[in-house]
Coordinates of C-alpha atoms in Angstrom, one line a residue:
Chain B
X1 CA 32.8 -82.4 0.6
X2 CA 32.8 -78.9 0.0
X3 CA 30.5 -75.9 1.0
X4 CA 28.8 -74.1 -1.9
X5 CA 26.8 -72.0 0.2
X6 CA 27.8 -70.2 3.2
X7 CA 26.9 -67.2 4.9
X8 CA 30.0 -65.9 6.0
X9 CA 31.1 -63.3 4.2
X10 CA 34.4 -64.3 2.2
X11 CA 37.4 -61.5 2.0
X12 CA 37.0 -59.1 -0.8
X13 CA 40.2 -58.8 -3.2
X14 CA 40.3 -55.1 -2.9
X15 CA 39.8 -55.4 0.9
X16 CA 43.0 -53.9 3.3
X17 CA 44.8 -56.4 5.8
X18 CA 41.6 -57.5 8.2
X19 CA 41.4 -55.5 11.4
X20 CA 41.5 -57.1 14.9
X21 CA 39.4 -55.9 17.4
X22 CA 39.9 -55.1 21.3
X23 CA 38.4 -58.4 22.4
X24 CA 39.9 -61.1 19.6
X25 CA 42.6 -62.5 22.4
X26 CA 40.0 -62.9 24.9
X27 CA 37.6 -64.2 22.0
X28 CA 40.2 -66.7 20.8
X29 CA 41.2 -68.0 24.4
X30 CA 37.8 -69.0 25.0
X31 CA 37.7 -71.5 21.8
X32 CA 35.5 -69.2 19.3
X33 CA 36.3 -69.6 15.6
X34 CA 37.3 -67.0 14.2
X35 CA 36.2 -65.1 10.4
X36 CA 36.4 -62.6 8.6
X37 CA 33.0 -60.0 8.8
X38 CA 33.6 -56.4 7.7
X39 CA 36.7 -56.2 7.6
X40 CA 37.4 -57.8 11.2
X41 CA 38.2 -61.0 12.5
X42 CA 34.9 -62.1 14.5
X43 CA 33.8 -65.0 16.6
X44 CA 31.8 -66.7 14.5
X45 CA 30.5 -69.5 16.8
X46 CA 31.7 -71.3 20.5
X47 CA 30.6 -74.1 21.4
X48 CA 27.7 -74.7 18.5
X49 CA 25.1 -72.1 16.7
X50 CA 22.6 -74.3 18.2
X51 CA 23.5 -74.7 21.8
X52 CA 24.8 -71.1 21.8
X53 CA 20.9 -69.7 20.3
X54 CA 19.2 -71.8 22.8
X55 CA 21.0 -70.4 25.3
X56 CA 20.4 -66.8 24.5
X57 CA 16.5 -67.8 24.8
X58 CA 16.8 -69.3 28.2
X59 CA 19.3 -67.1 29.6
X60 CA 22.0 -64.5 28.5
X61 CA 24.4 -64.3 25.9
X62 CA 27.6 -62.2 25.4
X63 CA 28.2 -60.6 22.2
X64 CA 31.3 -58.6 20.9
X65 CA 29.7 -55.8 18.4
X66 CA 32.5 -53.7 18.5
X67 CA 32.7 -53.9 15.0
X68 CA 29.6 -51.7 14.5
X69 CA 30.0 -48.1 14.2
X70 CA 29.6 -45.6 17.2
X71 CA 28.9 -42.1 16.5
X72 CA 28.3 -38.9 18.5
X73 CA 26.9 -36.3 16.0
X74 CA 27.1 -32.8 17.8
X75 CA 26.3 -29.5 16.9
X76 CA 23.7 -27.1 17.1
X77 CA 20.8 -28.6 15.0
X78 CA 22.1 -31.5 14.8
X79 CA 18.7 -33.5 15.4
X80 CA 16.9 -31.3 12.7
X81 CA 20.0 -31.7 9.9
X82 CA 19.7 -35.3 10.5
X83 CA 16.6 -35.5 9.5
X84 CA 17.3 -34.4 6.0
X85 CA 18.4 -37.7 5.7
X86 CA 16.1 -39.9 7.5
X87 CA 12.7 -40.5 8.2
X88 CA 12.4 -40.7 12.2
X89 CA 11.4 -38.0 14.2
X90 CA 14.6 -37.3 15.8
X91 CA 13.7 -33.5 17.0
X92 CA 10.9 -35.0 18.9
X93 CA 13.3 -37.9 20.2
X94 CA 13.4 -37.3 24.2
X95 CA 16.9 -37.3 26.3
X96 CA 17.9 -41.0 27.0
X97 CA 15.8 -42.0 24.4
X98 CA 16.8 -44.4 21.4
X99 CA 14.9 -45.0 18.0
X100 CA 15.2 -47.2 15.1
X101 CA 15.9 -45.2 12.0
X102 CA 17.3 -46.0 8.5
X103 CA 20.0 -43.6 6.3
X104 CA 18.4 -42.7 2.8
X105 CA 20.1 -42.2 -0.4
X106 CA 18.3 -39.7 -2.6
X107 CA 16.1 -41.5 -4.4
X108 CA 14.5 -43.5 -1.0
X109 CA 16.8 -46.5 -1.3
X110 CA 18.1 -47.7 2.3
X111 CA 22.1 -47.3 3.1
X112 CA 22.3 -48.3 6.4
X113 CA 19.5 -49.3 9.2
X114 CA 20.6 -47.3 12.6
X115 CA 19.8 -46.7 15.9
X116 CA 19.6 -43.2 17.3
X117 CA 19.8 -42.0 21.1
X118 CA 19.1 -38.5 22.2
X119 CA 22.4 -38.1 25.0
X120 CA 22.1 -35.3 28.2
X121 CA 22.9 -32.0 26.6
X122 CA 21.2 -32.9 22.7
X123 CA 23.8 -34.2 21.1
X124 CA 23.4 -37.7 19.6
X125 CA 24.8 -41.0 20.0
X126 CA 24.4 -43.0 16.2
X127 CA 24.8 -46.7 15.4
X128 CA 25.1 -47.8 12.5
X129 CA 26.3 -51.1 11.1
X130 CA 29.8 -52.3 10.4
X131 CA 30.1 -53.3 6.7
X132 CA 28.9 -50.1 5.9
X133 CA 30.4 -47.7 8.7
X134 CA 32.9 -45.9 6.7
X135 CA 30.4 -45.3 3.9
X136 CA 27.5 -44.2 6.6
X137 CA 30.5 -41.7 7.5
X138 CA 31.2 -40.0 4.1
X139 CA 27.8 -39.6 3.2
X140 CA 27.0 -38.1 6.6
X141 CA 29.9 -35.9 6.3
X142 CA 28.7 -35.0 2.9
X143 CA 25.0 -34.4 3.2
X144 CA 25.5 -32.3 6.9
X145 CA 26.0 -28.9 7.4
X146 CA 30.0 -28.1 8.3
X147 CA 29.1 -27.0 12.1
X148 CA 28.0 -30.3 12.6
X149 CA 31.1 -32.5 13.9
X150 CA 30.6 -36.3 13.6
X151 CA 32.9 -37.5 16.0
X152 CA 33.5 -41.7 15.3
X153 CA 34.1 -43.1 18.9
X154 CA 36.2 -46.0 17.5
X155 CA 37.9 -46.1 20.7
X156 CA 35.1 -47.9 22.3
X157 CA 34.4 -51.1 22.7
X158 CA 30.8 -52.1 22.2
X159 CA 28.9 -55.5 24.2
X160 CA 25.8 -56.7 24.0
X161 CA 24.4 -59.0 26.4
X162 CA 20.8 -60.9 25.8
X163 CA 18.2 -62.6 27.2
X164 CA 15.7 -63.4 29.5
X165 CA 18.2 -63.2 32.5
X166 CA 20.8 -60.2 31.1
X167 CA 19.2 -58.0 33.3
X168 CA 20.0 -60.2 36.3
X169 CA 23.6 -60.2 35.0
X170 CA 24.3 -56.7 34.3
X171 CA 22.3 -55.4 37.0
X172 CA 24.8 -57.1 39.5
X173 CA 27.7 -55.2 38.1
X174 CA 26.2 -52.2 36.8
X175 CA 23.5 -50.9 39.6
X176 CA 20.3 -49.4 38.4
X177 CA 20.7 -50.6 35.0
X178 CA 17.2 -52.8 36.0
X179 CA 15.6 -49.6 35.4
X180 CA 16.0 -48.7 32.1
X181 CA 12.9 -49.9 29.8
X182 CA 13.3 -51.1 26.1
X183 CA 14.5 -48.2 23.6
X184 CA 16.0 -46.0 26.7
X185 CA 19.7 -45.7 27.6
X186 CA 22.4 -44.0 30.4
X187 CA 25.2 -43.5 31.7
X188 CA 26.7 -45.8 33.9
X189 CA 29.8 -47.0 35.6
X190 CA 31.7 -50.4 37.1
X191 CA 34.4 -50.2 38.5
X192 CA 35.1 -46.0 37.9
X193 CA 34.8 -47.4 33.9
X194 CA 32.3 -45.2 32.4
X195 CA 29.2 -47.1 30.3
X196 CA 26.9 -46.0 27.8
X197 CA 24.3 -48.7 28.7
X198 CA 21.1 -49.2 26.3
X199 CA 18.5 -51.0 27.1
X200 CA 18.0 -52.5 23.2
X201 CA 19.4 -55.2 20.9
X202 CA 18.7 -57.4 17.9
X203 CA 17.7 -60.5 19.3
X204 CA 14.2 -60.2 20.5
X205 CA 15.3 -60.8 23.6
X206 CA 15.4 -58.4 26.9
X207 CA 19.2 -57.2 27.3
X208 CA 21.4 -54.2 27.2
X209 CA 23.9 -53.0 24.3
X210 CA 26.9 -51.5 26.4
X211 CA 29.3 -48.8 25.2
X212 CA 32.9 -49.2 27.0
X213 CA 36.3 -47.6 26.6
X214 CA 38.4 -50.1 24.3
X215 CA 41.2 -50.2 27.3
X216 CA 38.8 -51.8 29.4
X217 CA 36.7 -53.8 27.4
X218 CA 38.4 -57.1 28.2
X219 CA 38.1 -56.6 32.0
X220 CA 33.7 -56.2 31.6
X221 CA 33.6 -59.2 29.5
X222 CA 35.4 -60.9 31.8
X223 CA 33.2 -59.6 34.7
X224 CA 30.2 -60.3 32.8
X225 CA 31.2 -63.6 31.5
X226 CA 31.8 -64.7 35.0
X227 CA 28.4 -64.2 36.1
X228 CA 26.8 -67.6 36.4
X229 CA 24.0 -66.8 33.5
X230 CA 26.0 -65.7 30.8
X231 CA 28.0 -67.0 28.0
X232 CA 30.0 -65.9 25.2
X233 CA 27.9 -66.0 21.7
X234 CA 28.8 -65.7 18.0
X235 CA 27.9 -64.1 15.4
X236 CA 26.0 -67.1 14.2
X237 CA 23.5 -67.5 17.0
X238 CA 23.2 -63.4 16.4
X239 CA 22.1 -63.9 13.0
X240 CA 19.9 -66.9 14.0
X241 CA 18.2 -65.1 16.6
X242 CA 17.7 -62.2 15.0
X243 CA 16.1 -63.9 11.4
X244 CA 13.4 -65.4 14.1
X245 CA 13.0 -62.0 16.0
X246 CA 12.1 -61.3 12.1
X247 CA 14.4 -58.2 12.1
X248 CA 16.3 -57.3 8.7
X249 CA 19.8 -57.4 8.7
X250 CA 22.0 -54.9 6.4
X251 CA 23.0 -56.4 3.7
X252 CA 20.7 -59.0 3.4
X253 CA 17.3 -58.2 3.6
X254 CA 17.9 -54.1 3.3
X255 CA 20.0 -52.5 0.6
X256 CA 19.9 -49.7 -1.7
X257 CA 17.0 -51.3 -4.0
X258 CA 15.2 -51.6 -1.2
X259 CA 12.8 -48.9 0.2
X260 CA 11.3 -48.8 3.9
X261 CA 7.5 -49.5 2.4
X262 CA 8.7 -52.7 0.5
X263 CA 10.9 -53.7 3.6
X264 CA 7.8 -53.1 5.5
X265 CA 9.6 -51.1 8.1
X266 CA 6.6 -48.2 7.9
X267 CA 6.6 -48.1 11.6
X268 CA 10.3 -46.1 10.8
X269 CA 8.3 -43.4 9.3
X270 CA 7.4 -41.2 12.4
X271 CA 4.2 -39.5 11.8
X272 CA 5.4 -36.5 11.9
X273 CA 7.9 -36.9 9.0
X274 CA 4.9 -38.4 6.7
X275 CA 3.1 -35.0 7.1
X276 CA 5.7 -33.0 6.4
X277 CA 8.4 -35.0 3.9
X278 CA 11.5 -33.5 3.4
X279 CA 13.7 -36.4 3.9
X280 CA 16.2 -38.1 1.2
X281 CA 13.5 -40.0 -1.3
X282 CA 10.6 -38.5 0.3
X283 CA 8.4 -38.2 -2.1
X284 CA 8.8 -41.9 -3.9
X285 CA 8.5 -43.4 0.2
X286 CA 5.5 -41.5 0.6
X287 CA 4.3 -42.1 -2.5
X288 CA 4.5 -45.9 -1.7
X289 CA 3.2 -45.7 1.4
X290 CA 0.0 -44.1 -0.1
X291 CA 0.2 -47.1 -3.2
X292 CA 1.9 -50.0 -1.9
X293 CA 5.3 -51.0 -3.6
X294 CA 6.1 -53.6 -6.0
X295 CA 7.8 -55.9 -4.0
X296 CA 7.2 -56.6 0.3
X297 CA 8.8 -58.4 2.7
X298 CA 7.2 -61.1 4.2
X299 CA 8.4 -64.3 7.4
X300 CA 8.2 -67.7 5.3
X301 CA 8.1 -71.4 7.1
X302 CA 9.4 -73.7 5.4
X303 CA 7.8 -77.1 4.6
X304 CA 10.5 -80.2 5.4
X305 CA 13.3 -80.0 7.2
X306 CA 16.2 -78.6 4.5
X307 CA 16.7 -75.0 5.2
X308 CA 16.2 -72.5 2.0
X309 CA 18.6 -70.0 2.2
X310 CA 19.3 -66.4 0.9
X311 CA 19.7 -66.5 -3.1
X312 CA 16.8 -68.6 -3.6
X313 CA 14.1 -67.4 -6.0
X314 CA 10.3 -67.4 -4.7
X315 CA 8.6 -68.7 -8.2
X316 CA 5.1 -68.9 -9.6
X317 CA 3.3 -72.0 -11.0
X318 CA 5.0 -71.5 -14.4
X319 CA 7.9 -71.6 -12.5
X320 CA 9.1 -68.1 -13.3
X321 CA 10.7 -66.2 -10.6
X322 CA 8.3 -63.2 -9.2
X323 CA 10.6 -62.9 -5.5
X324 CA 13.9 -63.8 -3.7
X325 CA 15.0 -65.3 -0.7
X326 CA 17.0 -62.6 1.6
X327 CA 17.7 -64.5 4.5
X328 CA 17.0 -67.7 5.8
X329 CA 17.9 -70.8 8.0
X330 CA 17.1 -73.7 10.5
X331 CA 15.4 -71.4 13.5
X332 CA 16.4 -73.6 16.5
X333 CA 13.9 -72.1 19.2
X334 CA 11.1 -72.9 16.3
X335 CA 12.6 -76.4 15.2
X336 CA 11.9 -76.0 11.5
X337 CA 13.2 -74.1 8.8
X338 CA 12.1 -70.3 8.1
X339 CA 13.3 -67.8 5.9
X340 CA 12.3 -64.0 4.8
X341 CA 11.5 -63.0 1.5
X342 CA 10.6 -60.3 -1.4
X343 CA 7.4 -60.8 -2.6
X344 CA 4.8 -59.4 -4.9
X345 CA 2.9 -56.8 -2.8
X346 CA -0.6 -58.7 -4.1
X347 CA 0.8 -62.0 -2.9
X348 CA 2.0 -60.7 0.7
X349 CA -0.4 -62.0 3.2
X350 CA -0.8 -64.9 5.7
X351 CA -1.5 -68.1 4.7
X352 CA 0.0 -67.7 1.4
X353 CA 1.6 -70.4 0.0
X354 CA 4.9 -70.3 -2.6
X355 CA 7.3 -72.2 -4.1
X356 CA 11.3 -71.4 -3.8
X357 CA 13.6 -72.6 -6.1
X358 CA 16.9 -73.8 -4.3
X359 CA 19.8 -75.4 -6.7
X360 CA 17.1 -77.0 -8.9
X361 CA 14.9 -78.3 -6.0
X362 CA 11.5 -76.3 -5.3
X363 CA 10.4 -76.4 -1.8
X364 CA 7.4 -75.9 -0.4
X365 CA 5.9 -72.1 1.7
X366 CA 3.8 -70.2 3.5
X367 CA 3.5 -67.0 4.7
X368 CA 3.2 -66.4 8.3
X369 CA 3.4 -63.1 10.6
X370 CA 6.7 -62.4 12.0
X371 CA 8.4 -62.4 14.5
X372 CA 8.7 -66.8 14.5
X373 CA 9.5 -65.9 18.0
X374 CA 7.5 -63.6 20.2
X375 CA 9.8 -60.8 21.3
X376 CA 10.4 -60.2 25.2
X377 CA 11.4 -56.6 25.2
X378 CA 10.7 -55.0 29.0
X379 CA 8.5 -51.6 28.1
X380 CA 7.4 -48.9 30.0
X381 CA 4.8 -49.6 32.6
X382 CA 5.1 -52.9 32.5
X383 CA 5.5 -54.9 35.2
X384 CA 8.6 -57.2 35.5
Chain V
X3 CA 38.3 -104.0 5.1
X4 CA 40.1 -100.8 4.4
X5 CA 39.5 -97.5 4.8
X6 CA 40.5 -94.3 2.4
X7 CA 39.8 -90.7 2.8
X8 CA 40.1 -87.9 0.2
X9 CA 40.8 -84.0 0.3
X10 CA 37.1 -83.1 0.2
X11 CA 37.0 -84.8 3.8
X12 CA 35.1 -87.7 2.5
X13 CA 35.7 -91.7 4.0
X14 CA 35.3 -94.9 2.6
X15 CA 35.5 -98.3 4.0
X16 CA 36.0 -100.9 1.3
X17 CA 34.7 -104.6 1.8
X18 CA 35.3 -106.4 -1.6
X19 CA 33.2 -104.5 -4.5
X20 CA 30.8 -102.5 -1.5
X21 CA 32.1 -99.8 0.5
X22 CA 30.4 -97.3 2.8
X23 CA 30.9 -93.4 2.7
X24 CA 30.5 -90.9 5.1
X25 CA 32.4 -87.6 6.3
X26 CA 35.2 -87.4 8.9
X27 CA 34.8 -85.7 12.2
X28 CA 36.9 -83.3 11.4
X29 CA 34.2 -82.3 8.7
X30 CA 31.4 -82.8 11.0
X31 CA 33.5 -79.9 13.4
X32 CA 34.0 -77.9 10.4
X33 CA 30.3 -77.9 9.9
X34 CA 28.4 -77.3 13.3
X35 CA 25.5 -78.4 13.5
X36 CA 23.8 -80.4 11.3
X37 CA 19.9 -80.3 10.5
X38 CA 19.2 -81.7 7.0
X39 CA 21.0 -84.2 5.1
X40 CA 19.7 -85.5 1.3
X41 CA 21.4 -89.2 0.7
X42 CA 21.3 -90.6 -2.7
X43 CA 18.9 -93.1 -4.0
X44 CA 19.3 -97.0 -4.3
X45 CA 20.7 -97.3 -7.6
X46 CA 22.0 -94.3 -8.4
X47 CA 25.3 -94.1 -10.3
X48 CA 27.6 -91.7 -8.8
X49 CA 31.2 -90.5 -10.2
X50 CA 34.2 -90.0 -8.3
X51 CA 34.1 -86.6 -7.6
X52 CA 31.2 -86.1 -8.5
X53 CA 27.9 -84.7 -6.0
X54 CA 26.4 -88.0 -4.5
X55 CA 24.5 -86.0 -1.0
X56 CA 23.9 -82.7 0.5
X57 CA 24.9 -82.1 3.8
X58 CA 22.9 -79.0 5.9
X59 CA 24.5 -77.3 8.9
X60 CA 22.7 -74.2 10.5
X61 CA 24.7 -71.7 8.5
X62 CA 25.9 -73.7 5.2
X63 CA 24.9 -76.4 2.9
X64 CA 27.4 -78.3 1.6
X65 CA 28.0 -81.5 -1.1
X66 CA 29.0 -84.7 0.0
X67 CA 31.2 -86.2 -3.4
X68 CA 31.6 -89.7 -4.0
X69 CA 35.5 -90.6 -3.5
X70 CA 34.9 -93.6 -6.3
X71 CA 32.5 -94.3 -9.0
X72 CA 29.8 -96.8 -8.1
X73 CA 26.1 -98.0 -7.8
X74 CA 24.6 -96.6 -4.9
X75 CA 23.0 -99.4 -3.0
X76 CA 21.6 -97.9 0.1
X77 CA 21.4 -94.5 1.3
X78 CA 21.3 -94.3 5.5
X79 CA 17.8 -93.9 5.8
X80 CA 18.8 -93.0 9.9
X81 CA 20.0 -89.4 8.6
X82 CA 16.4 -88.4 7.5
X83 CA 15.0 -88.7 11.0
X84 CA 18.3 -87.6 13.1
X85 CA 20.6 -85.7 11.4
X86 CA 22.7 -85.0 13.7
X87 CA 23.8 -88.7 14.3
X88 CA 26.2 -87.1 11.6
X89 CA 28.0 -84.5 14.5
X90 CA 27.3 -87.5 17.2
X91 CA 28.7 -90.7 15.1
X92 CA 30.4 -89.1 12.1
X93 CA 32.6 -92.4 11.0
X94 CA 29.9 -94.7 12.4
X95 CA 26.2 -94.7 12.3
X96 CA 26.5 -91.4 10.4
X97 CA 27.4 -92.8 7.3
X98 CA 25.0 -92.1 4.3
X99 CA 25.4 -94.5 1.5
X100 CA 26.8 -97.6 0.3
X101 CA 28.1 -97.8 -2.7
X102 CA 29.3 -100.9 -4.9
X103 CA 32.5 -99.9 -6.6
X104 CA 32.5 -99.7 -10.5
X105 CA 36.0 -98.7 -10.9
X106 CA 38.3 -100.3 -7.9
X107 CA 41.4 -99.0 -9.2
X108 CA 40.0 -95.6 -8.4
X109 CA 40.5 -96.3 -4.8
X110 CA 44.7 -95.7 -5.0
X111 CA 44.5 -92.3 -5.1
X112 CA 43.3 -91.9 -1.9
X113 CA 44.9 -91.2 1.4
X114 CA 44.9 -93.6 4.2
X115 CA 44.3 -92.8 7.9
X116 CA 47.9 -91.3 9.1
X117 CA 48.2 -89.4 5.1
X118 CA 44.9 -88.1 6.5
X119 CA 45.4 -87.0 10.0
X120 CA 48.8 -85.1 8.2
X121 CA 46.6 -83.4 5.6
X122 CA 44.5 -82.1 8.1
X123 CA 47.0 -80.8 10.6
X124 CA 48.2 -79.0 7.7
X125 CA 45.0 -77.3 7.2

């Protein structure tokens, strides 16, 4: 027997000795299994992807991030100098509040996918994914002006906890925390620890992703995993969750071939920006939002039970490939397999049906809307 | 009847010129989850070695090699409805296919039960 696909990320040859993070003891005492994922050893899984996923539906799951890249950019301007490089409105972006954004290289292609929170005082907190931190980093460093400092908080720790009942659980420790709404943050404290708590995450589910010294990291988890609705999660269920919250992963489904129009990630275009450009790749974005791209990314359910998996090649009746497969999977909370593709634009709609092409077997698809799974965010004004 | 495993985490139990494969648990662990498993066809000829079934865990697919050449004579027809009768009965009713044996010297390369528990403490 022998794997010839996986989705774990195997150790690069040029790659330095793999980092350990603040909570791989605590991760290891509590039977995870450990691998390698940018450059740090992760818990990949505890007691089963599909017991672990299920339980981040129901209730609330613990997951180490702190391999994701914190950043506080500060400066005069800083909000207006990032926006040379992406296409959110981040000038308009109120105090507390956090927005989805991506980093652009020049000609519209996407670096990185990043979230970006407006602290008390204007500066802002930034973050961006692991595998590419250190990249995200020079190219910032680069492209902004020299009296903006970026200041990478690698000292903290950062936990996210989600699901239906993380509110119940973090609300206990952390009081007040009920009151943030989706895509808001704030400071926080337990136990005279100081939190940077946001009320966000990539699961579709409710929950909070929690900033937290590295010195004291182990102590919250173990607070929070003591709390009678949470359990510790890996990286598995993450990605499992998040492929049927229908969310693009770095990597994956975005890369530098990849524009936010063919990722269909327009809503990342604040209105603003569109009006007045002047953002890395501006003019081929805009240009594509006007035409349509080439290519789109579309949810796909997969006929049978065998899961078609990132690789594959979405081919026409001739049997020619016209897509690929980014991501895909067994979805647990949907029970059968789904998967997200490339597409031809013309070809990108509901109800269409394709053929993938996985290790010389073609397998049945059809298009559907995404998410898979309804997300459950809490937002303003609604009521609980 | 005996029973041989080999490196790839593969067992066979040997009765005369049939024999029965399947994974060990310690594959089944390795794995997670399983949700899909493709067994080979009655009368299939499969070579040691060589890819016989594809076994599907949440996260990975992987091939399933016959440890012996043979004619396959039945495929577990119980994996296409429950799949996961391989993680709950790996060396049991999670088999997927009988084989008979074309080649029986092939069998002495294999490792027996304690040559396999070593090779897997090792690992």
């Amino acid at each position: 027997m022998s794997d010839h696909v996986i989705d774990e990320p195997t150790e690069a040859p040029e790659t330095p000795a793999i980092e350990t993070l603040p909570l791989d003891a605590w991760h290891r005492g509590r039977g995870a299994r450990m691998v390698e994922f940018a450059g740090y050893h992760m818990p990949i899984q505890y007691d089963g992807i599909m017991a672990e996923h299920l339980w981040v539906r129901e209730s609330a799951g613990l997951f180490d991030v702190s391999h994701m890249g914190q950043l506080r950019i500060e400066g005069e301007g800083a909000d207006a100098a990032l926006e040379a490089l992406l296409p959110g409105d981040i000038k308009g972006l109120g105090t507390n509040r956090i927005r989805y954004s991506l980093l652009l290289a020049e000609d519209g292609g996407i670096l990185d996918d990043l979230m970006v929170t407006r602290l008390p005082g204007g500066d802002l907190y930034v973050v961006v994914n692991g595998a590419t931190k250190y990249e995200d980093l020079g190219y910032l460093r680069e492209h902004l002006p020299d009296d903006i400092t970026i200041n990478h908080m690698d000292e903290h720790a950062l936990i996210a906890v989600q699901g239906p009942k993380a509110v119940d659980a973090v609300e206990r420790l952390v009081p007040g925390v009920a009151e943030l709404v989706f895509m808001t943050a704030g400071a926080f404290a337990w136990n005279g620890v100081a939190l940077w708590v946001s009320r966000s995450g990539y699961t579709g589910e409710d929950g909070y992703e929690i900033s937290v010294p590295a010195d004291a990291v182990q102590g919250f988890a173990d607070a929070l995993a003591n709390q009678p609705e949470v359990k510790p999660i890996g990286l598995g269920a993450r990605d499992s969750l998040r492929l049927e919250a229908g969310l693009p992963l770095y990597g994956h489904d975005l890369d530098p071939e990849t524009t936010p129009v063919a990722a269909d990630l327009g809503f990342a275009l604040s209105k603003r920006r569109r009006e007045e450009g002047g953002f890395m790749g501006a003019e081929r974005i805009l240009d594509e939002r006007e035409h349509g791209s080439a290519l789109k990314r579309v949810g796909l359910i997969v006929e049978g039970r065998q899961p078609v998996r990132e690789g594959a090649s979405v081919v026409d009746a001739a049997g020619e490939t016209i897509g690929r497969v980014t991501s895909g999977g067994f979805a647990p909370s949907v029970g059968q397999p789904i998967a997200m593709a490339y597409v031809p634009a013309a070809l990108a709609v509901a109800g269409t049906h394709l053929s993938l092409s996985q290790r010389g077997k073609l397998h049945r698809a059809q298009i559907v809307p995404m998410p898979f799974v309804a997300h459950r965010y809490i937002r303003k004004g609604a009521s609980k | 009847m005996s029973r041989h495993y080999t490196p790839d985490h593969e067992w066979i139990d040997v009765d005369g010129d049939g024999a029965t494969v399947g994974i060990t648990d310690y594959a089944q662990g390795q794995l997670g989850d399983i949700v899909f498993v493709e067994v080979p066809d009655e009368g299939r000829e499969v070579a040691k070695g060589g890819e016989a079934a594809v076994v599907e865990s949440v996260k990975a697919a992987s091939d399933v090699y016959a440890p012996v050449s043979g004619t396959v004579t039945q495929g577990n027809p119980a994996l296409v409805d429950d799949p996961s009768l391989v993680n709950s009965d790996p060396e049991g009713e999670g088999w997927f296919f009988k084989l008979r044996l074309t080649h029986p010297s092939e069998l002495e390369g294999l490792m027996d039960e304690a040559a396999y528990k070593e090779f897997v403490s090792g690992l």
